[in-house]
PDB file of C-alpha atoms in Angstrom:
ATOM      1  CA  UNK B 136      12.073  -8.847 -31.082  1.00 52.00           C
ATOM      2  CA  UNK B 137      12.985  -7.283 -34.191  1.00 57.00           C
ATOM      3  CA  UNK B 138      11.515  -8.823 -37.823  1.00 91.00           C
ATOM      4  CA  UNK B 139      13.967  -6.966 -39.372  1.00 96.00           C
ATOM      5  CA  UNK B 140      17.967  -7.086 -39.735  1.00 96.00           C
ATOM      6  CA  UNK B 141      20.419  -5.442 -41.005  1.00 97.00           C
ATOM      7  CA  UNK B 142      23.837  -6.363 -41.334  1.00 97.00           C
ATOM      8  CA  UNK B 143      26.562  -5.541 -40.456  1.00 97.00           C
ATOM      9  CA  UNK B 144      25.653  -3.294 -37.721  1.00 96.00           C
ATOM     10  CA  UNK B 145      29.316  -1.953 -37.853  1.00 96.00           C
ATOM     11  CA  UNK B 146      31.672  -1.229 -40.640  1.00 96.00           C
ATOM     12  CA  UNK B 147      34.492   0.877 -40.893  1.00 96.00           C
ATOM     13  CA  UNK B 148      36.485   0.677 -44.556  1.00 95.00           C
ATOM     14  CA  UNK B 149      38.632   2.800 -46.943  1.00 94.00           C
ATOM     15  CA  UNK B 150      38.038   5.144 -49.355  1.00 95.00           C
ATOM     16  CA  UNK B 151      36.856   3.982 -52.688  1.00 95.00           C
ATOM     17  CA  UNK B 152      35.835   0.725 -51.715  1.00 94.00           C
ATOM     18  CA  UNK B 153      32.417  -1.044 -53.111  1.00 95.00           C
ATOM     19  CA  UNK B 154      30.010  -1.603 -49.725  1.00 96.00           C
ATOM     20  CA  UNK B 155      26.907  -3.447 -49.979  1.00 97.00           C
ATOM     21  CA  UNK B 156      24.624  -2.843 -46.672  1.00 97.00           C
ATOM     22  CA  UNK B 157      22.018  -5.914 -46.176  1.00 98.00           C
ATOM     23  CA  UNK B 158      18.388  -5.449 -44.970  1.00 98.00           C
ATOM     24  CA  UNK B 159      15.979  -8.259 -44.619  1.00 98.00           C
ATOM     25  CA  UNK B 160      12.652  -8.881 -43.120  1.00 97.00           C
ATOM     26  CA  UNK B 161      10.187 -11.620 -41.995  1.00 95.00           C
ATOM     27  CA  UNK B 162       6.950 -10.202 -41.613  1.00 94.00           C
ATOM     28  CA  UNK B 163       6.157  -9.991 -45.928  1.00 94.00           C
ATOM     29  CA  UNK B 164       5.684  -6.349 -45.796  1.00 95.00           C
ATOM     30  CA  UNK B 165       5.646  -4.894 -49.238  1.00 95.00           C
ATOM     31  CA  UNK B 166       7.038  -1.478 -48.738  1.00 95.00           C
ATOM     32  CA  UNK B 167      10.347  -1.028 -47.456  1.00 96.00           C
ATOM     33  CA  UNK B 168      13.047   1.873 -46.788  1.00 96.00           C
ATOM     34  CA  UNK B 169      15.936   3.047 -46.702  1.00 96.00           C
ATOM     35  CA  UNK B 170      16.700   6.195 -44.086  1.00 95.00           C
ATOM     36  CA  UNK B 171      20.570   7.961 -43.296  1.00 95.00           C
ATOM     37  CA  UNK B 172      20.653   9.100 -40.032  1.00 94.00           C
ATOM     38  CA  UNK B 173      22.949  11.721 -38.412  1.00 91.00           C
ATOM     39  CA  UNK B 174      23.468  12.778 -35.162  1.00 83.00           C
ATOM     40  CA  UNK B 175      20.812  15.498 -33.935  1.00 80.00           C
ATOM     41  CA  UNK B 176      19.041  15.381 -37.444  1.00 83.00           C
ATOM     42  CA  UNK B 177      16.156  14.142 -38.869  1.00 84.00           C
ATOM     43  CA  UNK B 178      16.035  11.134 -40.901  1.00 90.00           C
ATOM     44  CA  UNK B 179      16.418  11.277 -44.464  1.00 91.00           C
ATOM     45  CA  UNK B 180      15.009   8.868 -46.975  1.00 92.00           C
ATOM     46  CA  UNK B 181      17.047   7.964 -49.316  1.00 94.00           C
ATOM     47  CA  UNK B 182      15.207   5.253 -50.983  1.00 95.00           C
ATOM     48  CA  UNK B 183      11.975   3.384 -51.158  1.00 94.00           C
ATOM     49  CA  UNK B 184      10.395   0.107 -52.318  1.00 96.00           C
ATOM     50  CA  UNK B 185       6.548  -0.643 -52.821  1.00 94.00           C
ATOM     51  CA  UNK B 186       7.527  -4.033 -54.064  1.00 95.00           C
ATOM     52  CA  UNK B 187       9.484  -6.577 -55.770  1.00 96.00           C
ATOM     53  CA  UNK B 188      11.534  -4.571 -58.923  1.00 95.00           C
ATOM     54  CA  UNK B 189      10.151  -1.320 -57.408  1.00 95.00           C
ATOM     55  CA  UNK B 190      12.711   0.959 -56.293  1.00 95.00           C
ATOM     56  CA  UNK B 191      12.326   5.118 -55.891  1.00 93.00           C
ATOM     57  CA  UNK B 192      14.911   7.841 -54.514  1.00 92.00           C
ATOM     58  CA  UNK B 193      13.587   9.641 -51.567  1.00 88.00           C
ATOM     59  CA  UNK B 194      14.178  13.145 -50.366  1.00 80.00           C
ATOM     60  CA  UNK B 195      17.835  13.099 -50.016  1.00 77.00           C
ATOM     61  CA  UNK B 196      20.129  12.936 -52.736  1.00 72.00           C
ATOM     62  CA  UNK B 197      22.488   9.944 -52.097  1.00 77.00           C
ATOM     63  CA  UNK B 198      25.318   8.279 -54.614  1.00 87.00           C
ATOM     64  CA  UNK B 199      23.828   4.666 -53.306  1.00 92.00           C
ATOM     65  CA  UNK B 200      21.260   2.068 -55.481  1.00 94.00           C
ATOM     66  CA  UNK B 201      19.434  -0.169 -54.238  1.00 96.00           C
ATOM     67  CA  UNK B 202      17.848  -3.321 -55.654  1.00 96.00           C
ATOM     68  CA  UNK B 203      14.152  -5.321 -54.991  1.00 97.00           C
ATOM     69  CA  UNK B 204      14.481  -8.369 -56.668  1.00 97.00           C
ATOM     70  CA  UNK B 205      12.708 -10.960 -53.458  1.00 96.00           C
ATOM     71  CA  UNK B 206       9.895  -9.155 -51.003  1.00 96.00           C
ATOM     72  CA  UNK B 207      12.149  -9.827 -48.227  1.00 97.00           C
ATOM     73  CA  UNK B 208      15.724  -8.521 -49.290  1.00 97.00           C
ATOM     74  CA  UNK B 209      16.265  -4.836 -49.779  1.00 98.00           C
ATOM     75  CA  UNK B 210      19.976  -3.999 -50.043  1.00 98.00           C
ATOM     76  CA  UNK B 211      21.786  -0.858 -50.772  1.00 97.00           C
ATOM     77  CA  UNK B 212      25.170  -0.684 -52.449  1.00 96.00           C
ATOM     78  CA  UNK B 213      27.614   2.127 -52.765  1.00 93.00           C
ATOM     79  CA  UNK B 214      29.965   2.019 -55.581  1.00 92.00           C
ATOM     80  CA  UNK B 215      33.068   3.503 -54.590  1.00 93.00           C
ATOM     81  CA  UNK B 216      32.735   5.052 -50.464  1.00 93.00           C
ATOM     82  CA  UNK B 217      33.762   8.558 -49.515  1.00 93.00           C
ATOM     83  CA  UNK B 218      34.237   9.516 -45.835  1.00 94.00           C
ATOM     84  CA  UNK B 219      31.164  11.977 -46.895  1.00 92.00           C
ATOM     85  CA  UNK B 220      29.363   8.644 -46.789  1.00 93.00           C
ATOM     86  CA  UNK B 221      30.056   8.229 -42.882  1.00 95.00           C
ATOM     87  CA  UNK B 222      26.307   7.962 -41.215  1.00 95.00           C
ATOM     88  CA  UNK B 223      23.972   5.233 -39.743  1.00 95.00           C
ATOM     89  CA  UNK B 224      21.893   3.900 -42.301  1.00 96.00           C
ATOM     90  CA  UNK B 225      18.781   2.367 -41.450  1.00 96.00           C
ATOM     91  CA  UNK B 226      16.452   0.015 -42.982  1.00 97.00           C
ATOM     92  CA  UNK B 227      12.486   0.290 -42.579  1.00 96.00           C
ATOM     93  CA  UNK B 228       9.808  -1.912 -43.848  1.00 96.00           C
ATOM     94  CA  UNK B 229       5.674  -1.685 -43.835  1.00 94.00           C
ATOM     95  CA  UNK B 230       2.332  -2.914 -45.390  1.00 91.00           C
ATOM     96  CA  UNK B 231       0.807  -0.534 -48.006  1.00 88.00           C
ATOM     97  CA  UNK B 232      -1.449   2.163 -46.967  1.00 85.00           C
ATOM     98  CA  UNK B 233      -0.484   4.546 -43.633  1.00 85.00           C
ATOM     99  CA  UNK B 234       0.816   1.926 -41.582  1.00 87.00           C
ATOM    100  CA  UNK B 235       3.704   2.502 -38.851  1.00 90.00           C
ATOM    101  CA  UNK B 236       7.179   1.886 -40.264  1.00 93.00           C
ATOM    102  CA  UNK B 237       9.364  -1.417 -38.126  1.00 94.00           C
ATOM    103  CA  UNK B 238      13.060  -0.414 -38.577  1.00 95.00           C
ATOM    104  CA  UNK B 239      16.265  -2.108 -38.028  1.00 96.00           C
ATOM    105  CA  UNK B 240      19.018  -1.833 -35.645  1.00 94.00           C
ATOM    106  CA  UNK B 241      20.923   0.048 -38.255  1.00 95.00           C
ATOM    107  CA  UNK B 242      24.420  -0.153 -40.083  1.00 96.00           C
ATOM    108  CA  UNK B 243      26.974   2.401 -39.000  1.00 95.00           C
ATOM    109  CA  UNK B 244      29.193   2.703 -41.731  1.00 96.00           C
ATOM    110  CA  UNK B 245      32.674   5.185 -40.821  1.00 96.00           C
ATOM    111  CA  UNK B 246      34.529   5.457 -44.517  1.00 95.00           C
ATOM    112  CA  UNK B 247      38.037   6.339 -43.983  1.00 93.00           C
TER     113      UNK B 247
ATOM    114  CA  UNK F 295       5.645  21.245 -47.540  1.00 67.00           C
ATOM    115  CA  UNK F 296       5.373  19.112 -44.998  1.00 73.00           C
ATOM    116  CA  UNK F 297       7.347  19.136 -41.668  1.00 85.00           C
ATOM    117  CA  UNK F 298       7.950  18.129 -38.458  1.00 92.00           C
ATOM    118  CA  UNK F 299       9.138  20.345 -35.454  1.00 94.00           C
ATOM    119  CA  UNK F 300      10.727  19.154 -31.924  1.00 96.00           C
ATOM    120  CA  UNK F 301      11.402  22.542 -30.525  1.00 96.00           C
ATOM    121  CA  UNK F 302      13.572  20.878 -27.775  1.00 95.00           C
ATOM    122  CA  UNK F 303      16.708  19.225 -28.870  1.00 94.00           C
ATOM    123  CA  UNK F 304      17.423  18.079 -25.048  1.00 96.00           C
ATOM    124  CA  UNK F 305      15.650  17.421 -22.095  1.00 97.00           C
ATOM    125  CA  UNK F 306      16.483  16.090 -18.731  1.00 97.00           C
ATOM    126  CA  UNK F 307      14.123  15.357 -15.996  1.00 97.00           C
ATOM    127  CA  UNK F 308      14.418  13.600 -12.787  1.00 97.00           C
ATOM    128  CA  UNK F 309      13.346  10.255 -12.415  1.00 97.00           C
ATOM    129  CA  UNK F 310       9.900   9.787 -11.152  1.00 97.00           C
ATOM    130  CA  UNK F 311       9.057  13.460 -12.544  1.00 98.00           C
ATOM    131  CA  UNK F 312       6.532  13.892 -15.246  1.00 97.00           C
ATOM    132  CA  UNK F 313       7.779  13.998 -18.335  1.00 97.00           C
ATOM    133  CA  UNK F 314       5.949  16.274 -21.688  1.00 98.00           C
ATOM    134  CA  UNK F 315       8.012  16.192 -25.166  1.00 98.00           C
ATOM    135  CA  UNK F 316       6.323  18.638 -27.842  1.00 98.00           C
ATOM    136  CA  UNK F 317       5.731  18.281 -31.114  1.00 97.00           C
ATOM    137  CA  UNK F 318       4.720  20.442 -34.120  1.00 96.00           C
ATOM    138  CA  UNK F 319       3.389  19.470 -37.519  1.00 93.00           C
ATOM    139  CA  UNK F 320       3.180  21.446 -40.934  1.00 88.00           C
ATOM    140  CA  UNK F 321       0.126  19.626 -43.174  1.00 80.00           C
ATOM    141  CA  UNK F 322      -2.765  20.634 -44.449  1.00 69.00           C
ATOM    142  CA  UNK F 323      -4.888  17.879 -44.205  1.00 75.00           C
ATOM    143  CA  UNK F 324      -5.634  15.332 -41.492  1.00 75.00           C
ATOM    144  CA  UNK F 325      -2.385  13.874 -40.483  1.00 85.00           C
ATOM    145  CA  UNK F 326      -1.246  10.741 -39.443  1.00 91.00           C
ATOM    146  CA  UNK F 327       0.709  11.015 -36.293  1.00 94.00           C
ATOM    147  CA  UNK F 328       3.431   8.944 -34.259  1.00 96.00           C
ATOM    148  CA  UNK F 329       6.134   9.002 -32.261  1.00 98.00           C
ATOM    149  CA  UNK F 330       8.546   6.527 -31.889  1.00 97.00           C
ATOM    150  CA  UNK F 331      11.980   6.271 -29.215  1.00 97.00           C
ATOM    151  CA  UNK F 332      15.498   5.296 -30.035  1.00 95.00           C
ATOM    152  CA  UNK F 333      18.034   3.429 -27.745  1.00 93.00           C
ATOM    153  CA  UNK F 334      21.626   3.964 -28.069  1.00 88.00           C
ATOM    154  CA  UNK F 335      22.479   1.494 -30.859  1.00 84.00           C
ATOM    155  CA  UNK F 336      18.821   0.504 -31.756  1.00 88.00           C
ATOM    156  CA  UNK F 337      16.823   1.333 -34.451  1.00 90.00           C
ATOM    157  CA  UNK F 338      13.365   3.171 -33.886  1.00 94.00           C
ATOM    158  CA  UNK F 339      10.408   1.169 -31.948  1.00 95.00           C
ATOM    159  CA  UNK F 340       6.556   3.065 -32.508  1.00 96.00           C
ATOM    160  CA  UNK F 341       5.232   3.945 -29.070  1.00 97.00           C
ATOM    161  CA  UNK F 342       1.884   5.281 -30.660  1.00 97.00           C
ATOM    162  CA  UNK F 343       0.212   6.355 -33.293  1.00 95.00           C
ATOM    163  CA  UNK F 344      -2.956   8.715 -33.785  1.00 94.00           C
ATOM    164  CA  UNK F 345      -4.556   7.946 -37.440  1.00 90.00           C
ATOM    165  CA  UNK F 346      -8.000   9.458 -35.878  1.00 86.00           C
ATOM    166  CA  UNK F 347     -10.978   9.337 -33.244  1.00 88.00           C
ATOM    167  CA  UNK F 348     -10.185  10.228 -29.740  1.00 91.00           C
ATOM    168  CA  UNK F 349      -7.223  12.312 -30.038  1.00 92.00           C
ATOM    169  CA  UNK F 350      -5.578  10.865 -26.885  1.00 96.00           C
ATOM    170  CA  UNK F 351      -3.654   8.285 -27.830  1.00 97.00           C
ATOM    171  CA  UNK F 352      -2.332   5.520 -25.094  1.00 97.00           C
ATOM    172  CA  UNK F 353       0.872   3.791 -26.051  1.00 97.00           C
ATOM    173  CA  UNK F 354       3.758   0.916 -24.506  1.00 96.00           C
ATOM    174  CA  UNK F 355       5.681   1.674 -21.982  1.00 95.00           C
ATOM    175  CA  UNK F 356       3.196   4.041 -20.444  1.00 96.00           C
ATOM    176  CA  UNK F 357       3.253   6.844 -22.226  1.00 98.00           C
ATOM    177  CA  UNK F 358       0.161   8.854 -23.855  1.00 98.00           C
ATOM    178  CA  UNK F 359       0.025  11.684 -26.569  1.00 98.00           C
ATOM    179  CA  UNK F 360      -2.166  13.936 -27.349  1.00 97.00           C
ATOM    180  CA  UNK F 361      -3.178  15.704 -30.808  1.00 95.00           C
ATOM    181  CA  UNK F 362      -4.599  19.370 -30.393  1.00 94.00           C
ATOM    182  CA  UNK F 363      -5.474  20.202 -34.629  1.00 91.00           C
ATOM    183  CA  UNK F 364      -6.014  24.041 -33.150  1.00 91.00           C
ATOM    184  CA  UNK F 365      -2.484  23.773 -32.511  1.00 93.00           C
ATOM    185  CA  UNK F 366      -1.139  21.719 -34.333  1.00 93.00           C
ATOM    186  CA  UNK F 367       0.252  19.325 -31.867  1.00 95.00           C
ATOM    187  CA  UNK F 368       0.607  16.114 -30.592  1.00 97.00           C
ATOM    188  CA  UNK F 369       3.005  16.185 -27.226  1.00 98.00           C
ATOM    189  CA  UNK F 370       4.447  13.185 -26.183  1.00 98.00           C
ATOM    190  CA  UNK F 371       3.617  12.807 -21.862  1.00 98.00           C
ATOM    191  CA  UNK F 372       4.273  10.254 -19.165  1.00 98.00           C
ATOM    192  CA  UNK F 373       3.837  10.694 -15.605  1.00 97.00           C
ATOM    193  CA  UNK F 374       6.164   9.114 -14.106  1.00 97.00           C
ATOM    194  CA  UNK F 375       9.555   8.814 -16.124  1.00 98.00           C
ATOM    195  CA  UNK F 376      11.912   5.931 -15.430  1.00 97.00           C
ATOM    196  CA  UNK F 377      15.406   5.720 -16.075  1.00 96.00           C
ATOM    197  CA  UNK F 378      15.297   3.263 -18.768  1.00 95.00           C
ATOM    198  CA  UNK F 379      13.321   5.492 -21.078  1.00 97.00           C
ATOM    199  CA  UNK F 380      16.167   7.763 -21.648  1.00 97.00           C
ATOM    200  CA  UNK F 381      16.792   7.518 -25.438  1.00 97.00           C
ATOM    201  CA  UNK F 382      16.161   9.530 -28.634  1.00 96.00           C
ATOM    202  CA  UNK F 383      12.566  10.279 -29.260  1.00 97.00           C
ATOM    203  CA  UNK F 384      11.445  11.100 -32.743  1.00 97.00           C
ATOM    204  CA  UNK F 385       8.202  12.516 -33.787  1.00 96.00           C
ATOM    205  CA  UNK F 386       6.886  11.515 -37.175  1.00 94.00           C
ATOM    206  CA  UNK F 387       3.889  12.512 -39.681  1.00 92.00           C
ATOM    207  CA  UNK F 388       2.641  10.710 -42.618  1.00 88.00           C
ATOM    208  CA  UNK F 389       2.943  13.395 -45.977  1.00 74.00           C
ATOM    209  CA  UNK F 390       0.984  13.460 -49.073  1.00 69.00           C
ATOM    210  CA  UNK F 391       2.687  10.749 -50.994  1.00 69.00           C
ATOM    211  CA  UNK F 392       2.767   8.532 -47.479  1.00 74.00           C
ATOM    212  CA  UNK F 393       5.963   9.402 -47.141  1.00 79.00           C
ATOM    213  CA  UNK F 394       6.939   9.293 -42.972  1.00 87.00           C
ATOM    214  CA  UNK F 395       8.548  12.803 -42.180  1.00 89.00           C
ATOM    215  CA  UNK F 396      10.360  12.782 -39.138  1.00 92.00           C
ATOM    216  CA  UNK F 397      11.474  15.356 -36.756  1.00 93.00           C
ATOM    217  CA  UNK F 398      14.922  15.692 -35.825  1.00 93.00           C
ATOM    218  CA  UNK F 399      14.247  14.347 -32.182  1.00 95.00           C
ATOM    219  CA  UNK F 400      14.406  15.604 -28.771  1.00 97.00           C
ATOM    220  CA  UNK F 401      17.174  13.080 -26.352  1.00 96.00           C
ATOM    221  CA  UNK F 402      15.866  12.996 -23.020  1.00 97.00           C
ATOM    222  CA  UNK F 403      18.388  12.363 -19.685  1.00 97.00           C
ATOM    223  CA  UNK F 404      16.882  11.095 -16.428  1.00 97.00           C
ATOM    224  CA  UNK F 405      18.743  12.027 -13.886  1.00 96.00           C
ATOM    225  CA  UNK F 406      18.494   9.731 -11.002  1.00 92.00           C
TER     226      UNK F 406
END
């Protein structure tokens, strides 16, 4: 039932590689997110959207970017991957205002 | 700052036992509240929300909450628990800047 993907749902790579993680959703919401999740922890944002070329760093310091170029597509790159990397990431979107965030199944990226 | 507190990082109840996971905020003004549940390899799905008015909220899958501003609250119940709702359940309020905060979650077992 979910409106919103994210791809791949698995990855495990080396060191030092360049990893792009996909998010995209149907439902035209303007805000999106990215969140890093880790086993018995709160989510973390890591990045935010409010629209097309909008892009903010949340809370948690992280070495990724992320670009907002279509209202749909919100991906997040890391340059070169260190195994301090290893998490789930996952993707959020909303409409403006308070409004309840629809996430993704998630990316769980191991960096070895 | 804001914050969100699940005081219990495990639970397990039996199935068909009632079921009560708590919740505690940090914010000064009137929060938005929700809670949402993870499955293993899922992203998070919003059970309910409480934005204001009656401050027992009904959700899916039959389960209520309830927000108590005296005490800063707003426990997740359900009567009866099944053994599909065993998951991760996360606890989230909306901050200042409409930023979600979420807690670090409580993972409930249902023993059969």
């Amino acid at each position: 039932e979910a409106d919103i993907y994210q791809t791949p749902r698995y990855l495990v790579i080396g060191t030092g590689k360049k990893i792009t993680l996909e998010c995209s959703q149907t439902m035209g919401h303007d805000k999106m997110y990215w969140y890093q999740q880790d086993p018995g922890m709160e989510l973390h944002l890591i990045h935010y959207s409010y629209g097309v070329n909008s892009t903010e760093k949340g809370d948690l310091s992280s070495e990724s970017t992320v670009s907002r170029i279509r209202t749909e597509h919100f991906p997040l790159t890391l340059e070169s991957a260190r195994p301090s990397h290893t998490s789930q990431y996952l993707c959020a979107s909303s409409e403006q205002g308070v409004r309840p965030q629809h996430f993704g199944d998630g990316t769980r990226l191991s960096i070895l | 700052a804001q914050s969100v507190t699940q005081p219990d990082i495990h639970i397990t109840v039996s199935e068909g036992a009632s079921l009560e996971l708590r919740c505690n905020y940090s914010y000064g003004a009137t929060p938005y509240l929700f809670w949402y549940v993870q499955s293993p390899g899922q992203g998070l799905q919003l059970l309910l929300k409480y934005f204001s008015g009656d401050t027992l909220v009904q959700g899916i899958k039959g389960f209520e909450a309830e927000f108590k501003r005296s005490q800063s609250s707003f426990n997740l119940r359900k009567p009866s628990v099944h053994w599909s709702d065993a998951a991760e359940y996360f606890c989230a309020v909306v901050a200042e800047n409409n930023d979600m905060r979420f807690g670090a979650g409580t993972r409930l077992t249902v023993k059969p």
